[in-house]
């Protein structure tokens, strides 16, 4: 309807550009660009970029970018980026990023990042293309990797990741952290322990095979190879079945 230097290619029937400049719609039936500048939609049926600048949707049917700048969606059907800058959703269906800056969902379907900055949800291992169902509420530089149904509500520099278990057979050493959660805090890690939880505190660590364990808060507490264990709070507390068993056996 308006603007300048906008192109709808003949391979995009029923596509629409409302205004702005530098937009392109290629091979995308029923695609929509409302305004802004330098938006690009390719091979994405029934998708929309409402506004903003330099946003791209590639091979992502029925997906949406509301606004903001420099966000990208690729191979991610039924997904959305509402606003913010520098976000990316890749190889992940039914996912959403609400806002913030530089948040990423990669190979982690059915996942969400509400806001914050430099947060990442990643399936990590391409042999598991549908890992997901994860959630990050906000905060700074959180990571959920190679785990399903994991949650980080807030805080900063927290991580829920798969762990390396040397006691498992060769080729099966990786243990995920499915269903684990963090409420907040700083620098906390859950690695290779499913259904575990750290409520808060600083640099607390639940390590491999500590399934269903809990740290409430405090500073630098540590649980390893000790399922169903609890540290409520305090400083430098340790529950470590691995080293205890080694000591008993010697």
Short mmCIF file of C-alpha atoms in Angstrom, two decimals:
data_model
loop_
_atom_site.label_atom_id
_atom_site.label_comp_id
_atom_site.label_asym_id
_atom_site.label_seq_id
_atom_site.Cartn_x
_atom_site.Cartn_y
_atom_site.Cartn_z
CA UNK A 1 0.00 0.00 0.00
CA UNK A 2 2.84 2.41 0.75
CA UNK A 3 6.53 2.84 1.46
CA UNK A 4 9.40 2.32 -0.92
CA UNK A 5 11.74 -0.37 -2.21
CA UNK A 6 9.36 -3.12 -1.13
CA UNK A 7 9.10 -6.33 -3.16
CA UNK A 8 6.51 -9.10 -3.21
CA UNK A 9 7.75 -11.79 -5.57
CA UNK A 10 5.31 -13.55 -7.92
CA UNK A 11 5.85 -16.78 -5.96
CA UNK A 12 3.98 -15.20 -3.01
CA UNK A 13 0.26 -15.03 -3.85
CA UNK A 14 -2.00 -13.17 -1.43
CA UNK A 15 0.98 -11.60 0.36
CA UNK A 16 0.77 -8.05 1.69
CA UNK A 17 3.13 -5.18 2.61
CA UNK A 18 1.47 -2.25 4.36
CA UNK A 19 4.32 0.27 4.40
CA UNK A 20 7.89 0.98 5.38
CA UNK A 21 10.92 0.32 3.23
CA UNK A 22 13.29 -2.37 2.07
CA UNK A 23 10.92 -5.29 2.67
CA UNK A 24 10.90 -8.58 0.74
CA UNK A 25 8.42 -11.46 0.62
CA UNK A 26 9.58 -14.50 -1.34
CA UNK A 27 7.84 -17.83 -1.92
CA UNK A 28 5.43 -17.20 0.97
CA UNK A 29 1.66 -17.40 0.40
CA UNK A 30 -0.51 -15.22 2.66
CA UNK A 31 2.52 -13.53 4.25
CA UNK A 32 2.20 -10.10 5.87
CA UNK A 33 4.59 -7.22 6.63
CA UNK A 34 2.97 -4.26 8.33
CA UNK A 35 5.73 -1.65 8.32
CA UNK A 36 9.19 -0.82 9.57
CA UNK A 37 12.27 -1.48 7.48
CA UNK A 38 14.26 -4.32 5.94
CA UNK A 39 11.91 -7.15 6.92
CA UNK A 40 12.30 -10.43 5.02
CA UNK A 41 9.97 -13.43 4.76
CA UNK A 42 10.99 -16.48 2.74
CA UNK A 43 9.36 -19.90 2.27
CA UNK A 44 6.99 -19.24 5.15
CA UNK A 45 3.26 -19.61 4.50
CA UNK A 46 0.84 -17.50 6.57
CA UNK A 47 3.48 -15.64 8.57
CA UNK A 48 3.66 -12.04 9.72
CA UNK A 49 6.18 -9.36 10.64
CA UNK A 50 4.21 -6.44 12.06
CA UNK A 51 7.02 -3.90 12.32
CA UNK A 52 10.51 -3.15 13.52
CA UNK A 53 13.75 -3.35 11.57
CA UNK A 54 15.85 -6.09 10.03
CA UNK A 55 13.61 -8.94 11.20
CA UNK A 56 13.57 -12.23 9.26
CA UNK A 57 11.34 -15.30 9.03
CA UNK A 58 12.74 -18.21 7.04
CA UNK A 59 11.06 -21.57 6.41
CA UNK A 60 8.74 -21.08 9.40
CA UNK A 61 5.07 -21.52 8.57
CA UNK A 62 2.38 -19.83 10.70
CA UNK A 63 4.93 -17.81 12.68
CA UNK A 64 5.08 -14.22 13.89
CA UNK A 65 7.45 -11.36 14.76
CA UNK A 66 5.71 -8.43 16.39
CA UNK A 67 8.43 -5.80 16.33
CA UNK A 68 11.85 -4.89 17.64
CA UNK A 69 15.03 -5.29 15.65
CA UNK A 70 17.41 -7.88 14.20
CA UNK A 71 15.42 -10.94 15.27
CA UNK A 72 15.46 -14.13 13.20
CA UNK A 73 13.28 -17.21 12.98
CA UNK A 74 14.29 -20.22 10.91
CA UNK A 75 12.74 -23.69 10.49
CA UNK A 76 10.40 -22.98 13.40
CA UNK A 77 6.71 -23.32 12.57
CA UNK A 78 3.97 -22.01 14.88
CA UNK A 79 6.44 -19.82 16.78
CA UNK A 80 6.57 -16.17 17.80
CA UNK A 81 8.87 -13.33 18.80
CA UNK A 82 6.83 -10.53 20.33
CA UNK A 83 9.39 -7.74 20.67
CA UNK A 84 12.95 -6.92 21.68
CA UNK A 85 16.23 -7.15 19.79
CA UNK A 86 18.62 -9.78 18.52
CA UNK A 87 16.51 -12.85 19.27
CA UNK A 88 16.69 -16.14 17.41
CA UNK A 89 14.42 -19.17 17.21
CA UNK A 90 15.79 -22.05 15.16
CA UNK A 91 14.62 -25.62 14.49
CA UNK A 92 12.00 -25.35 17.24
CA UNK A 93 8.24 -25.61 16.74
CA UNK A 94 5.62 -23.99 19.01
CA UNK A 95 8.09 -21.70 20.79
CA UNK A 96 7.93 -18.08 21.91
CA UNK A 97 10.24 -15.26 22.99
CA UNK A 98 8.41 -12.39 24.64
CA UNK A 99 11.00 -9.63 24.72
CA UNK A 100 14.36 -8.58 26.06
CA UNK A 101 17.61 -8.79 24.13
CA UNK A 102 19.68 -11.53 22.50
CA UNK A 103 17.64 -14.50 23.68
CA UNK A 104 17.90 -17.82 21.81
CA UNK A 105 15.82 -20.98 21.48
CA UNK A 106 17.68 -23.57 19.40
CA UNK A 107 16.40 -27.12 18.76
CA UNK A 108 14.09 -26.95 21.76
CA UNK A 109 10.43 -27.16 20.77
CA UNK A 110 7.49 -26.12 22.95
CA UNK A 111 9.74 -23.75 24.92
CA UNK A 112 9.49 -20.13 26.05
CA UNK A 113 11.66 -17.22 27.14
CA UNK A 114 9.55 -14.39 28.54
CA UNK A 115 12.28 -11.73 28.69
CA UNK A 116 15.70 -10.86 29.98
CA UNK A 117 19.05 -10.76 28.19
CA UNK A 118 21.43 -13.37 26.75
CA UNK A 119 19.30 -16.34 27.79
CA UNK A 120 19.57 -19.63 25.88
CA UNK A 121 17.43 -22.76 25.62
CA UNK A 122 19.17 -25.35 23.50
CA UNK A 123 18.58 -28.98 22.66
CA UNK A 124 22.34 -29.18 22.20
CA UNK A 125 22.39 -32.66 20.64
CA UNK A 126 21.02 -32.69 17.05
CA UNK A 127 20.13 -36.38 17.38
CA UNK A 128 17.28 -35.24 19.67
CA UNK A 129 15.46 -32.69 17.50
CA UNK A 130 12.37 -32.42 19.70
CA UNK A 131 13.89 -31.87 23.11
CA UNK A 132 12.12 -29.00 24.75
CA UNK A 133 9.17 -27.99 26.94
CA UNK A 134 11.53 -25.61 28.78
CA UNK A 135 10.96 -22.17 30.30
CA UNK A 136 13.04 -19.13 31.26
CA UNK A 137 11.13 -16.27 32.88
CA UNK A 138 13.75 -13.53 32.75
CA UNK A 139 17.07 -12.43 34.13
CA UNK A 140 20.55 -12.50 32.62
CA UNK A 141 22.62 -15.20 30.89
CA UNK A 142 20.72 -18.32 31.86
CA UNK A 143 21.20 -21.63 30.06
CA UNK A 144 18.98 -24.68 29.72
CA UNK A 145 20.66 -27.31 27.56
CA UNK A 146 19.87 -30.90 26.52
CA UNK A 147 17.06 -31.24 29.05
CA UNK A 148 13.25 -31.33 28.93
CA UNK A 149 10.62 -29.70 31.18
CA UNK A 150 13.25 -27.53 32.89
CA UNK A 151 12.52 -24.09 34.38
CA UNK A 152 14.56 -21.05 35.38
CA UNK A 153 12.35 -18.30 36.77
CA UNK A 154 14.90 -15.50 37.22
CA UNK A 155 18.23 -14.41 38.63
CA UNK A 156 21.38 -14.44 36.54
CA UNK A 157 24.04 -16.82 35.26
CA UNK A 158 22.08 -19.93 36.27
CA UNK A 159 22.27 -23.18 34.29
CA UNK A 160 20.38 -26.46 33.95
CA UNK A 161 22.39 -28.80 31.74
CA UNK A 162 23.17 -32.42 30.99
CA UNK A 163 25.99 -34.00 32.98
CA UNK A 164 28.75 -36.51 32.36
CA UNK A 165 28.50 -39.69 34.40
CA UNK A 166 31.70 -41.74 34.27
CA UNK A 167 29.98 -44.75 35.85
CA UNK A 168 27.69 -45.32 32.87
CA UNK A 169 28.66 -47.48 29.84
CA UNK A 170 30.72 -45.95 27.06
CA UNK A 171 28.51 -43.90 24.76
CA UNK A 172 25.83 -43.49 27.45
CA UNK A 173 27.69 -41.16 29.81
CA UNK A 174 25.41 -38.17 29.32
CA UNK A 175 22.67 -37.73 31.92
CA UNK A 176 20.07 -35.01 31.41
CA UNK A 177 18.34 -32.77 33.94
CA UNK A 178 14.73 -33.32 32.95
CA UNK A 179 12.15 -31.60 35.12
CA UNK A 180 14.65 -29.59 37.16
CA UNK A 181 14.05 -26.01 38.27
CA UNK A 182 15.63 -22.84 39.65
CA UNK A 183 13.75 -19.94 41.17
CA UNK A 184 16.55 -17.34 41.21
CA UNK A 185 19.96 -16.56 42.58
CA UNK A 186 23.33 -16.25 40.87
CA UNK A 187 25.69 -18.76 39.34
CA UNK A 188 23.75 -21.86 40.35
CA UNK A 189 24.06 -25.10 38.35
CA UNK A 190 22.07 -28.31 38.06
CA UNK A 191 23.94 -30.86 35.96
CA UNK A 192 22.79 -34.36 35.11
CA UNK A 193 20.14 -34.51 37.84
CA UNK A 194 16.45 -34.81 37.00
CA UNK A 195 13.64 -33.29 39.09
CA UNK A 196 16.16 -31.37 41.20
CA UNK A 197 15.70 -27.82 42.45
CA UNK A 198 17.77 -24.83 43.61
CA UNK A 199 15.57 -22.10 45.07
CA UNK A 200 18.22 -19.38 45.26
CA UNK A 201 21.56 -18.41 46.66
CA UNK A 202 24.96 -18.07 45.04
CA UNK A 203 27.07 -20.68 43.19
CA UNK A 204 25.26 -23.72 44.50
CA UNK A 205 25.73 -26.96 42.54
CA UNK A 206 23.65 -30.12 42.18
CA UNK A 207 25.81 -32.56 40.19
CA UNK A 208 25.23 -35.86 38.39
CA UNK A 209 22.84 -38.50 39.71
CA UNK A 210 21.43 -36.29 42.44
CA UNK A 211 17.87 -36.73 41.23
CA UNK A 212 15.09 -35.13 43.28
CA UNK A 213 17.59 -33.22 45.42
CA UNK A 214 17.10 -29.68 46.75
CA UNK A 215 19.20 -26.67 47.78
CA UNK A 216 17.23 -23.83 49.32
CA UNK A 217 19.85 -21.10 49.22
CA UNK A 218 23.11 -20.04 50.77
CA UNK A 219 26.57 -20.02 49.24
CA UNK A 220 28.54 -22.70 47.40
CA UNK A 221 26.71 -25.76 48.65
CA UNK A 222 27.27 -28.99 46.72
CA UNK A 223 25.35 -32.23 46.18
CA UNK A 224 26.77 -35.02 44.01
CA UNK A 225 25.62 -38.57 43.30
CA UNK A 226 23.21 -38.23 46.20
CA UNK A 227 19.55 -38.52 45.14
CA UNK A 228 16.73 -37.28 47.40
CA UNK A 229 19.13 -35.04 49.35
CA UNK A 230 18.44 -31.64 50.91
CA UNK A 231 20.55 -28.64 51.89
CA UNK A 232 18.31 -25.87 53.21
CA UNK A 233 20.93 -23.10 53.31
CA UNK A 234 24.22 -22.03 54.79
CA UNK A 235 27.74 -21.88 53.39
CA UNK A 236 30.00 -24.51 51.84
CA UNK A 237 27.83 -27.49 52.74
CA UNK A 238 28.46 -30.78 50.91
CA UNK A 239 26.59 -34.05 50.38
CA UNK A 240 28.72 -36.34 48.23
CA UNK A 241 27.92 -40.06 48.07
CA UNK A 242 30.65 -40.62 45.45
CA UNK A 243 33.55 -39.60 47.65
CA UNK A 244 32.00 -41.20 50.72
CA UNK A 245 31.72 -44.54 48.92
CA UNK A 246 35.29 -44.28 47.63
CA UNK A 247 36.54 -43.65 51.15
CA UNK A 248 34.56 -46.59 52.60
CA UNK A 249 35.81 -48.95 49.86
CA UNK A 250 39.44 -48.07 50.54
#
